mmCIF file of C-alpha atoms in Angstrom:
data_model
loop_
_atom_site.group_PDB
_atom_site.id
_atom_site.type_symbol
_atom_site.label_atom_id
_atom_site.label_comp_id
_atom_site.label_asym_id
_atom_site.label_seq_id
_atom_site.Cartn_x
_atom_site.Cartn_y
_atom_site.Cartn_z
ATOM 1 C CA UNK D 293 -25.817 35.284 4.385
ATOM 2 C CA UNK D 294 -23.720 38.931 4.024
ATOM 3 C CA UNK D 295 -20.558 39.700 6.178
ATOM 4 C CA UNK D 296 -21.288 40.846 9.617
ATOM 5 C CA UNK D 297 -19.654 44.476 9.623
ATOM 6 C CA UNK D 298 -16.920 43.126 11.615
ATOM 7 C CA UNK D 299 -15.852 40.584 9.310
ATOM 8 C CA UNK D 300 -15.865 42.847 6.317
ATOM 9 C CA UNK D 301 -13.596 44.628 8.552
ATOM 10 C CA UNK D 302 -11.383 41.896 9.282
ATOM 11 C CA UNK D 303 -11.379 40.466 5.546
ATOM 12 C CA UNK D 304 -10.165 43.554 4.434
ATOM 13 C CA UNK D 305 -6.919 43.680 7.130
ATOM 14 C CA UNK D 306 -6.275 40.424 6.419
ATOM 15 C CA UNK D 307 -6.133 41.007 2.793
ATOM 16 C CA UNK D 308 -3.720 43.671 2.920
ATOM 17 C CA UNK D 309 -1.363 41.428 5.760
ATOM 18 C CA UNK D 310 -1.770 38.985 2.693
ATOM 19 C CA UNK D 311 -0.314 41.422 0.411
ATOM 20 C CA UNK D 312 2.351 42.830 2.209
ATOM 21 C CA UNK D 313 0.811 46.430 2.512
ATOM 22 C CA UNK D 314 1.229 45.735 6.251
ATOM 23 C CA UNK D 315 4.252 43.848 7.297
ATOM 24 C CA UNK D 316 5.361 41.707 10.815
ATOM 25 C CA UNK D 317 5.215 44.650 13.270
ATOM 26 C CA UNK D 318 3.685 47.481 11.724
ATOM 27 C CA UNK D 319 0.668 49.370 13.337
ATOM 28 C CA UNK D 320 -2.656 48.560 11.954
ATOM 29 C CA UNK D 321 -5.517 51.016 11.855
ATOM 30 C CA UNK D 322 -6.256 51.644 15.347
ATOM 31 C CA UNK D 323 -9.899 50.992 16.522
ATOM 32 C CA UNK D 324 -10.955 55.140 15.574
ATOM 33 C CA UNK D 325 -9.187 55.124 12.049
ATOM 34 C CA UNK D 326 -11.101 51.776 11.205
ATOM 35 C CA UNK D 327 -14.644 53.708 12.555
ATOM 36 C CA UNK D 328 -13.864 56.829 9.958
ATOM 37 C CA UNK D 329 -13.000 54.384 7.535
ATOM 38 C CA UNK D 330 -15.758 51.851 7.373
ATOM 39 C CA UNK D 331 -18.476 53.715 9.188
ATOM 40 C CA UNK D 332 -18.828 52.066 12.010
ATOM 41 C CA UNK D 333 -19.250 51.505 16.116
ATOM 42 C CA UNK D 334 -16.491 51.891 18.276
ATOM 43 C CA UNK D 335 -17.733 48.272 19.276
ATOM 44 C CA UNK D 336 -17.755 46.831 15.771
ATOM 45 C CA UNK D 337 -13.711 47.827 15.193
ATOM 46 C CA UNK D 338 -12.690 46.618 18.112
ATOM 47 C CA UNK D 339 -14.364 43.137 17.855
ATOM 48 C CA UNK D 340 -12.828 43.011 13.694
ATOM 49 C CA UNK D 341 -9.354 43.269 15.928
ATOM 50 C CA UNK D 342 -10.253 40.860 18.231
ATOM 51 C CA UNK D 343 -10.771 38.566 15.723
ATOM 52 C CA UNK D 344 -7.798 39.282 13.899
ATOM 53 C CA UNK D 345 -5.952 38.588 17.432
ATOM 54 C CA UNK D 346 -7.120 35.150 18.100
ATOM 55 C CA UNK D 347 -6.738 34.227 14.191
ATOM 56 C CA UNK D 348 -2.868 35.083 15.032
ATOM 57 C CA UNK D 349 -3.195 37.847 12.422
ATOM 58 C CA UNK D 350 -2.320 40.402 14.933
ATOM 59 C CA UNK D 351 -0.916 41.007 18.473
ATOM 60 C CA UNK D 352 -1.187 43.980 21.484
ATOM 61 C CA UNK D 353 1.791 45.699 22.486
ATOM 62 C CA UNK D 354 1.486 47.669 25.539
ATOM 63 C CA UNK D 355 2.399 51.260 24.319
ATOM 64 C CA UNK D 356 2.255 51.131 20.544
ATOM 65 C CA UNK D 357 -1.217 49.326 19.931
ATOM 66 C CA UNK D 358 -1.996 46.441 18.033
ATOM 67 C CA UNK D 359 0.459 45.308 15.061
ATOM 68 C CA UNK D 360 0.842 42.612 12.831
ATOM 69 C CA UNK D 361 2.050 39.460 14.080
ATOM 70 C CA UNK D 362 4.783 37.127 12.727
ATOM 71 C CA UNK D 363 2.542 34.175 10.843
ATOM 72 C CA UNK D 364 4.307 31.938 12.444
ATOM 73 C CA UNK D 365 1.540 28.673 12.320
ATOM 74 C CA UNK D 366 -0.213 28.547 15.459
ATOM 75 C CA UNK D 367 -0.515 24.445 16.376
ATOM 76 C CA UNK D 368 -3.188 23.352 17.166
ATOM 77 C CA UNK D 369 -3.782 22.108 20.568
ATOM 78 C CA UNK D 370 -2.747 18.779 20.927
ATOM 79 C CA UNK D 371 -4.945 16.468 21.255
ATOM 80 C CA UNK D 372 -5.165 12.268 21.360
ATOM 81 C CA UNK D 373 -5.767 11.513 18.023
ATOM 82 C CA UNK D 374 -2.967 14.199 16.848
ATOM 83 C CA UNK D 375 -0.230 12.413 19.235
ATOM 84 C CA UNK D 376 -0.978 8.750 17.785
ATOM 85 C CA UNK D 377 -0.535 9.685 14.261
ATOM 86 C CA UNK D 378 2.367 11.485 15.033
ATOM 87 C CA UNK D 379 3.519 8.469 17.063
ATOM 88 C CA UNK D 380 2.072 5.978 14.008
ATOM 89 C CA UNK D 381 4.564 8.283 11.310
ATOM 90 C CA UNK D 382 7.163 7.998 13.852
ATOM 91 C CA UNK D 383 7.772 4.237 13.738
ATOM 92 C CA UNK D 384 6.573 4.001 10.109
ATOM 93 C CA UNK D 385 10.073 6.425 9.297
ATOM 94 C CA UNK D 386 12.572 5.115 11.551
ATOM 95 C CA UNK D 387 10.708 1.715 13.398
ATOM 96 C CA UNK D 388 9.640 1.191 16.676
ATOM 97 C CA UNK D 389 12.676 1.191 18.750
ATOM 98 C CA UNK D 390 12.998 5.038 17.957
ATOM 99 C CA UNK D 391 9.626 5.453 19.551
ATOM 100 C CA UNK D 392 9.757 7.127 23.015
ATOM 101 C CA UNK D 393 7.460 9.495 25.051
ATOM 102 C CA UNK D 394 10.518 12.144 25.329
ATOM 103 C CA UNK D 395 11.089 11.505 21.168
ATOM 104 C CA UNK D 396 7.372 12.068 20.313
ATOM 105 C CA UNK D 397 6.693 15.388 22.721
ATOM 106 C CA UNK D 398 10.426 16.646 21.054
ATOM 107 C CA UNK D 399 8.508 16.245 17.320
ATOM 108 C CA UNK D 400 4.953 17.388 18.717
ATOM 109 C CA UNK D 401 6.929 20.243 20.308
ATOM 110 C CA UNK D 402 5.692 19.674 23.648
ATOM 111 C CA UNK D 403 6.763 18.807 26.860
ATOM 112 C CA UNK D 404 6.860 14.883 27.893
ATOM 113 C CA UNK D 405 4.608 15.615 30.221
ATOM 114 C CA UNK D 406 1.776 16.870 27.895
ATOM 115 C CA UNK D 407 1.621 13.612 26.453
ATOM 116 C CA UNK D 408 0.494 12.064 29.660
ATOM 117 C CA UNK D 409 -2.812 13.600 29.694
ATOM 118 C CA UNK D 410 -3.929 12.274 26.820
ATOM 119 C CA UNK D 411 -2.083 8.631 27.019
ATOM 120 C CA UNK D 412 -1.220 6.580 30.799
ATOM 121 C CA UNK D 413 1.781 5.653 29.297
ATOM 122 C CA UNK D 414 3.877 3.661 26.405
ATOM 123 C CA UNK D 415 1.611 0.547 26.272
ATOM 124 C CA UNK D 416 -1.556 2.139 25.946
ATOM 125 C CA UNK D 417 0.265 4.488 23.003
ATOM 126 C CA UNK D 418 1.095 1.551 21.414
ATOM 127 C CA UNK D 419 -2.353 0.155 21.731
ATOM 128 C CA UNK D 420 -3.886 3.160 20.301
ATOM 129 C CA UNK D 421 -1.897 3.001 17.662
ATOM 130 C CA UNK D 422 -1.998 -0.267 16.397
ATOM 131 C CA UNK D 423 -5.801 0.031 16.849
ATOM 132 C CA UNK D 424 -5.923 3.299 14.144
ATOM 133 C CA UNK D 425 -2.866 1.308 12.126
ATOM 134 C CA UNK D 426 -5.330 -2.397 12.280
ATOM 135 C CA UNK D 427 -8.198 0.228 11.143
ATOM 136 C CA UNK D 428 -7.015 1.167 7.957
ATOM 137 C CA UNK D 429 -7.738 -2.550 7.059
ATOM 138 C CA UNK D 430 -10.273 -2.155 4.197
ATOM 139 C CA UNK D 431 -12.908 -4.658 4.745
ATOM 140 C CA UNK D 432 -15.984 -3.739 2.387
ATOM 141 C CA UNK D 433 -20.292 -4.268 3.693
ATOM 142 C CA UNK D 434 -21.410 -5.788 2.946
ATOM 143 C CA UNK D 435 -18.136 -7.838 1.449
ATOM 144 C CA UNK D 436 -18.310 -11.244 -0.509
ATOM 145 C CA UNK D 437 -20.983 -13.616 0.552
ATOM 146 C CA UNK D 438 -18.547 -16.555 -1.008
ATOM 147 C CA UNK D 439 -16.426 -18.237 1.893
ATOM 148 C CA UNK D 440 -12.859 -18.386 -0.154
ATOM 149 C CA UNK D 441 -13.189 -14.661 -1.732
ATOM 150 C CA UNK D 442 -14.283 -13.293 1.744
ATOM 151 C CA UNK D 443 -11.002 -15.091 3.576
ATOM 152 C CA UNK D 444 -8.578 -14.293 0.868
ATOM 153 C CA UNK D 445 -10.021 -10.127 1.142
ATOM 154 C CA UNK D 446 -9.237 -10.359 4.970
ATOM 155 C CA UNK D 447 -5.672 -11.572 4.532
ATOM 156 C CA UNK D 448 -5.035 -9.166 1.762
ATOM 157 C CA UNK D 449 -6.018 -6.641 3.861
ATOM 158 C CA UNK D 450 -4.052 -7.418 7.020
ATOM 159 C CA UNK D 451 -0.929 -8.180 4.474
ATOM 160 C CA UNK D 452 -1.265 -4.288 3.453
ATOM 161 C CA UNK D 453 -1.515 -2.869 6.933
ATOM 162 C CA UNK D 454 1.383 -5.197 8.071
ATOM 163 C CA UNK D 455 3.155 -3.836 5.154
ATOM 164 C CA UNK D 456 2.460 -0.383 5.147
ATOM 165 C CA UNK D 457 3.424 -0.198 9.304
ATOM 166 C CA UNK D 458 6.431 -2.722 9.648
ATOM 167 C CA UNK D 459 5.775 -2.586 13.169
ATOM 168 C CA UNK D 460 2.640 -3.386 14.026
ATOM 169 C CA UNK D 461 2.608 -6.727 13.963
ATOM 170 C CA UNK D 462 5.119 -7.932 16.298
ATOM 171 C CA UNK D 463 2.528 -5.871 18.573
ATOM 172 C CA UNK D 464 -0.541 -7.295 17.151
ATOM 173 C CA UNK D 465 1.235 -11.079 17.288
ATOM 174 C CA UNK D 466 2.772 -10.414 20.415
ATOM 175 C CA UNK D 467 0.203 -13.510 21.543
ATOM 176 C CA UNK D 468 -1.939 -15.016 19.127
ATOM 177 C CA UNK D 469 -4.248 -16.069 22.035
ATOM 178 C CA UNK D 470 -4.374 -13.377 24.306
ATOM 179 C CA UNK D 471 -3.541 -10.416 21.520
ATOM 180 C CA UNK D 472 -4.714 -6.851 22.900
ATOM 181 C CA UNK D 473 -8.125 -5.702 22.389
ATOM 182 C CA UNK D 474 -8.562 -3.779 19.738
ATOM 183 C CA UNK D 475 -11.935 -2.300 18.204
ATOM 184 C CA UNK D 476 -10.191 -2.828 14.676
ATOM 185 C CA UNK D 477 -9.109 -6.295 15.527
ATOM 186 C CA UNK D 478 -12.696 -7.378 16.920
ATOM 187 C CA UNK D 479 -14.111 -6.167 13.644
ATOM 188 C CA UNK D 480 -11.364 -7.984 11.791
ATOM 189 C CA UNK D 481 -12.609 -11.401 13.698
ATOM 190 C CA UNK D 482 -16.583 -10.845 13.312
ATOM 191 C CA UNK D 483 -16.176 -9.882 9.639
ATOM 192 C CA UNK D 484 -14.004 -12.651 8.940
ATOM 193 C CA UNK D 485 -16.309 -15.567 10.735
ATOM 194 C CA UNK D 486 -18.832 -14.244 8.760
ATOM 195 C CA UNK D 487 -17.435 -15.939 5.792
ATOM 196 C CA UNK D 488 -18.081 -19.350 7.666
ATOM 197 C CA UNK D 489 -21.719 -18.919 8.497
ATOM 198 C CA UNK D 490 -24.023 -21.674 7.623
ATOM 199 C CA UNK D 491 -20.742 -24.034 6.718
ATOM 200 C CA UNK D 492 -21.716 -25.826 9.288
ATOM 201 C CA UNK D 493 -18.321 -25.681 11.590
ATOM 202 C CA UNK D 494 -18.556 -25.573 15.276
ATOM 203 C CA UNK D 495 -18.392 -22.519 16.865
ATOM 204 C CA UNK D 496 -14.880 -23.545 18.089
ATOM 205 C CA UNK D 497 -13.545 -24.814 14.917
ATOM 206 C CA UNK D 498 -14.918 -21.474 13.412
ATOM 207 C CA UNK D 499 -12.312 -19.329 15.387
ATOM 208 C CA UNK D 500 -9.532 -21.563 14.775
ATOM 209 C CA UNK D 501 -10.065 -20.919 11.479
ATOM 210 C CA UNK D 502 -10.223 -17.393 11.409
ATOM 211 C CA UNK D 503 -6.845 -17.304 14.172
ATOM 212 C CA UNK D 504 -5.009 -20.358 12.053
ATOM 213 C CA UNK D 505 -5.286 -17.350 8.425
ATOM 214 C CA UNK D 506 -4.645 -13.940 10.770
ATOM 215 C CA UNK D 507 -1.865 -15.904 12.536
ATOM 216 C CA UNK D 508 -0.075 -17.050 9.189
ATOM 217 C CA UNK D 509 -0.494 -13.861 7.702
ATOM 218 C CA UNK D 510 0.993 -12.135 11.020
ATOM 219 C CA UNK D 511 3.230 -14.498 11.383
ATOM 220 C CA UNK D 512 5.233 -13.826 7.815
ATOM 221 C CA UNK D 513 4.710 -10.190 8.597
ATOM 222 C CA UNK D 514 6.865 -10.384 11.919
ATOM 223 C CA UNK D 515 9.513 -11.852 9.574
ATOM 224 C CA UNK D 516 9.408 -8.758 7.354
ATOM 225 C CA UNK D 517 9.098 -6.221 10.443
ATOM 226 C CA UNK D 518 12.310 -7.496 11.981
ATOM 227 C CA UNK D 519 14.207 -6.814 8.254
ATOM 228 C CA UNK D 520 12.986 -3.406 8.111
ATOM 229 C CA UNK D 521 13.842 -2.634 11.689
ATOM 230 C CA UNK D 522 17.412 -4.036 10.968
ATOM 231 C CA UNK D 523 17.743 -1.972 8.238
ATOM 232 C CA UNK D 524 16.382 1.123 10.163
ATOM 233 C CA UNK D 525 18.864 0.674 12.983
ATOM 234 C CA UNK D 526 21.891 -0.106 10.585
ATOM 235 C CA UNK D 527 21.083 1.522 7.317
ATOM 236 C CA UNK D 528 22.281 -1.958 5.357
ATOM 237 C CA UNK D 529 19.394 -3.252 3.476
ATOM 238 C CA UNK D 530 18.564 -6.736 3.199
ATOM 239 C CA UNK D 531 19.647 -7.389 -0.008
ATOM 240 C CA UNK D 532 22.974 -6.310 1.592
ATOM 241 C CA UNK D 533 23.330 -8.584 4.319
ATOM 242 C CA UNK D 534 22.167 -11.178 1.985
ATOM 243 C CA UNK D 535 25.033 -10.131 -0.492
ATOM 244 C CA UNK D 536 27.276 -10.282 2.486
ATOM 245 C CA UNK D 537 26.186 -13.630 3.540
ATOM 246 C CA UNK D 538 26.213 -15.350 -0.078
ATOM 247 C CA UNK D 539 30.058 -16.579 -0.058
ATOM 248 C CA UNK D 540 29.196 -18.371 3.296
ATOM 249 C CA UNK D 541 25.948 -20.054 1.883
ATOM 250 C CA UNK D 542 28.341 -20.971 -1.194
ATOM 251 C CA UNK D 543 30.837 -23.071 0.968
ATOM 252 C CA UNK D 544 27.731 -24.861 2.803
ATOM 253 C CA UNK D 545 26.179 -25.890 -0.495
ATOM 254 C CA UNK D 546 29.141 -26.839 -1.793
ATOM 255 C CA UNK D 547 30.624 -29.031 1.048
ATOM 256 C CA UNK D 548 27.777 -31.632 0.088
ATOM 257 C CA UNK D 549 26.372 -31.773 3.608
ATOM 258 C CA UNK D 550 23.238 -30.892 1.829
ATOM 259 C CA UNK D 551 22.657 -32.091 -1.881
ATOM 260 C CA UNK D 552 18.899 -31.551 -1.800
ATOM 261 C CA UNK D 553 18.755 -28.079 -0.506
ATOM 262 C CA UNK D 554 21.857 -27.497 -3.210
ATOM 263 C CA UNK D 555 19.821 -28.772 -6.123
ATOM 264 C CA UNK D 556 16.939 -26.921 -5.498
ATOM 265 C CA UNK D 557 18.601 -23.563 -4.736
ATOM 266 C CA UNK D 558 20.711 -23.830 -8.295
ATOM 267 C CA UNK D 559 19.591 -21.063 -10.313
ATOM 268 C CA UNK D 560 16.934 -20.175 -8.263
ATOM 269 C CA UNK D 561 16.184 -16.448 -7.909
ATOM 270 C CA UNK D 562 15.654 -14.949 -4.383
ATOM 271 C CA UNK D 563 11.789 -15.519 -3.711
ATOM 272 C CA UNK D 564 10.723 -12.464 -1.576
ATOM 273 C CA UNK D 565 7.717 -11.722 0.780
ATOM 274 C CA UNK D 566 4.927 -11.059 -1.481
ATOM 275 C CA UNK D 567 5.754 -14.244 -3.681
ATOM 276 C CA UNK D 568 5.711 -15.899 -0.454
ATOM 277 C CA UNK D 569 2.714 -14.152 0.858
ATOM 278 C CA UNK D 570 1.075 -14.944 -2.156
ATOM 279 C CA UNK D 571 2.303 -18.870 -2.350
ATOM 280 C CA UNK D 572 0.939 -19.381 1.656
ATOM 281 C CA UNK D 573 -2.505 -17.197 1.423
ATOM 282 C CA UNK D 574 -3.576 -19.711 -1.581
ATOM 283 C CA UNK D 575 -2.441 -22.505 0.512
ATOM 284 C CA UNK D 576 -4.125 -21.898 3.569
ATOM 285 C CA UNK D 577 -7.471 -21.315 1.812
ATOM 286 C CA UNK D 578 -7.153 -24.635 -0.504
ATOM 287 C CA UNK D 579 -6.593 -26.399 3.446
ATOM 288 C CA UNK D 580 -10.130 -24.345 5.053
ATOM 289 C CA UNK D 581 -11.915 -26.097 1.548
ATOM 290 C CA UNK D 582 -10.496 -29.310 2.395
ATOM 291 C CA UNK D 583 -11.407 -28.803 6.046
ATOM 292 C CA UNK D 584 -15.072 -27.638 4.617
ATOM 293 C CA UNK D 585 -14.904 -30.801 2.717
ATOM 294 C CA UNK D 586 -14.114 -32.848 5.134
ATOM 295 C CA UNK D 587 -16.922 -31.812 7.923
#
């Protein structure tokens, strides 16, 4: 479909903005040089320069006409999903004790009060965005029809959230029973009891299941959330504190108060949370066969 005459129109001033033939502040062609130029209504100039306004390409000044505006980015308006992945990048950078309502209007450039019409308050922010932060779970459809394969995708996706917002599950695991309701979370449940259909498991024993795996998994995630907060809030890393702390461990183990825990510790290099992660997923899926075994 060809230009509307207005658009050429505007295309054209925006092109030369672009290029620097017209600068912040100078005079474009008023509304009767752009009708000699291009041929056209009185109507069809001034609507190319109304466009031009409310693109932020150009602005009225009372008494000199309409010049060329500073391209300063116009924000968008803000709107709810906007604030919560601001708020989401927020704790990802510097954790969730940073996170405020005065913090997150300062880096939405907004008042604090502008965030209240989109969110009650600091609850229902952190709901929201532990719901969009659960959501980035990747749980394929139809998935794996196996049991095992099916379990073992759900807590490798949870262990990636968890990992890649530090926060989020201290929220998430804030109760295991009663955790908040989430959209994300539901579909997390039904997609993982799915793997346990026809098995043959009560409907009870089903969701104990399913809350025994997403609680482990939480669980060792909490662990890692509170070591990346400390090291937010302190700037020593955990390797650090554990550097810090190794001359202390050294007298314990070598008092003899504990021989075992000695023995096993000689040599042994640091296991960290992935090894671990990896260690506990297999073992809580070789305990739901033995369970399946059992019934």
């Amino acid at each position: 479909m060809a230009e509307a005459p207005y658009q050429r129109i505007a295309a054209d001033l925006r092109r030369r903005i672009a290029a620097g033939e017209l600068r912040p502040g100078d005079r474009v062609p008023s509304t009767r040089a752009l009708v000699r130029e291009f041929g056209v209504a009185m109507a069809t100039a001034a609507k190319a320069l109304s466009a031009l306004g409310e693109q932020g390409w150009v602005r009225a000044v009372p008494g000199s006409g309409t010049v060329v505006a500073d391209r300063t980015p116009v924000k968008p308006p803000l709107g709810r999903e906007a604030l919560v992945r601001a708020a989401i990048a927020l704790a990802d950078a510097e954790g969730i004790a940073a996170l405020s309502m005065r913090r997150l209007a300062a880096e939405l450039g907004v008042g604090p009060m502008a965030l209240y019409r989109h969110v009650p308050d600091k609850d229902e922010l952190l709901r929201l965005m532990a719901d969009v932060a659960l959501g980035e779970a990747e749980l394929p459809e139809p998935g794996p029809a196996q049991w095992r394969p099916r379990l073992e995708l759900a807590g490798r996706a949870q262990w990636l959230a968890y990992r890649r917002h530090p926060w989020l599950a201290p929220i998430l695991l804030n109760s295991l029973v009663r955790p908040p309701v989430l959209a994300a979370g539901l579909r997390l449940v039904d997609w993982s009891l799915r793997a346990l259909a026809g098995t043959g498991l009560k409907r009870r024993v089903k969701l104990q299941v399913v809350m025994t795996l997403n609680g482990w998994v939480g669980g060792l995630a909490v662990s890692n959330a509170f070591e990346v907060q400390a090291e937010q809030d302190t700037g020593i890393t955990g390797d650090q504190r554990l550097a810090s702390d190794m001359a202390l461990l050294a007298g314990y183990l070598e008092s003899g108060r504990f021989p075992v825990l000695a023995e096993v510790l000689t040599g042994l290099e640091d296991v960290d949370l992935d090894e671990a992660f990896e260690f506990g997923l297999r073992r809580q899926l070789d305990g739901i066969a033995v369970l399946l075994g059992e019934h």
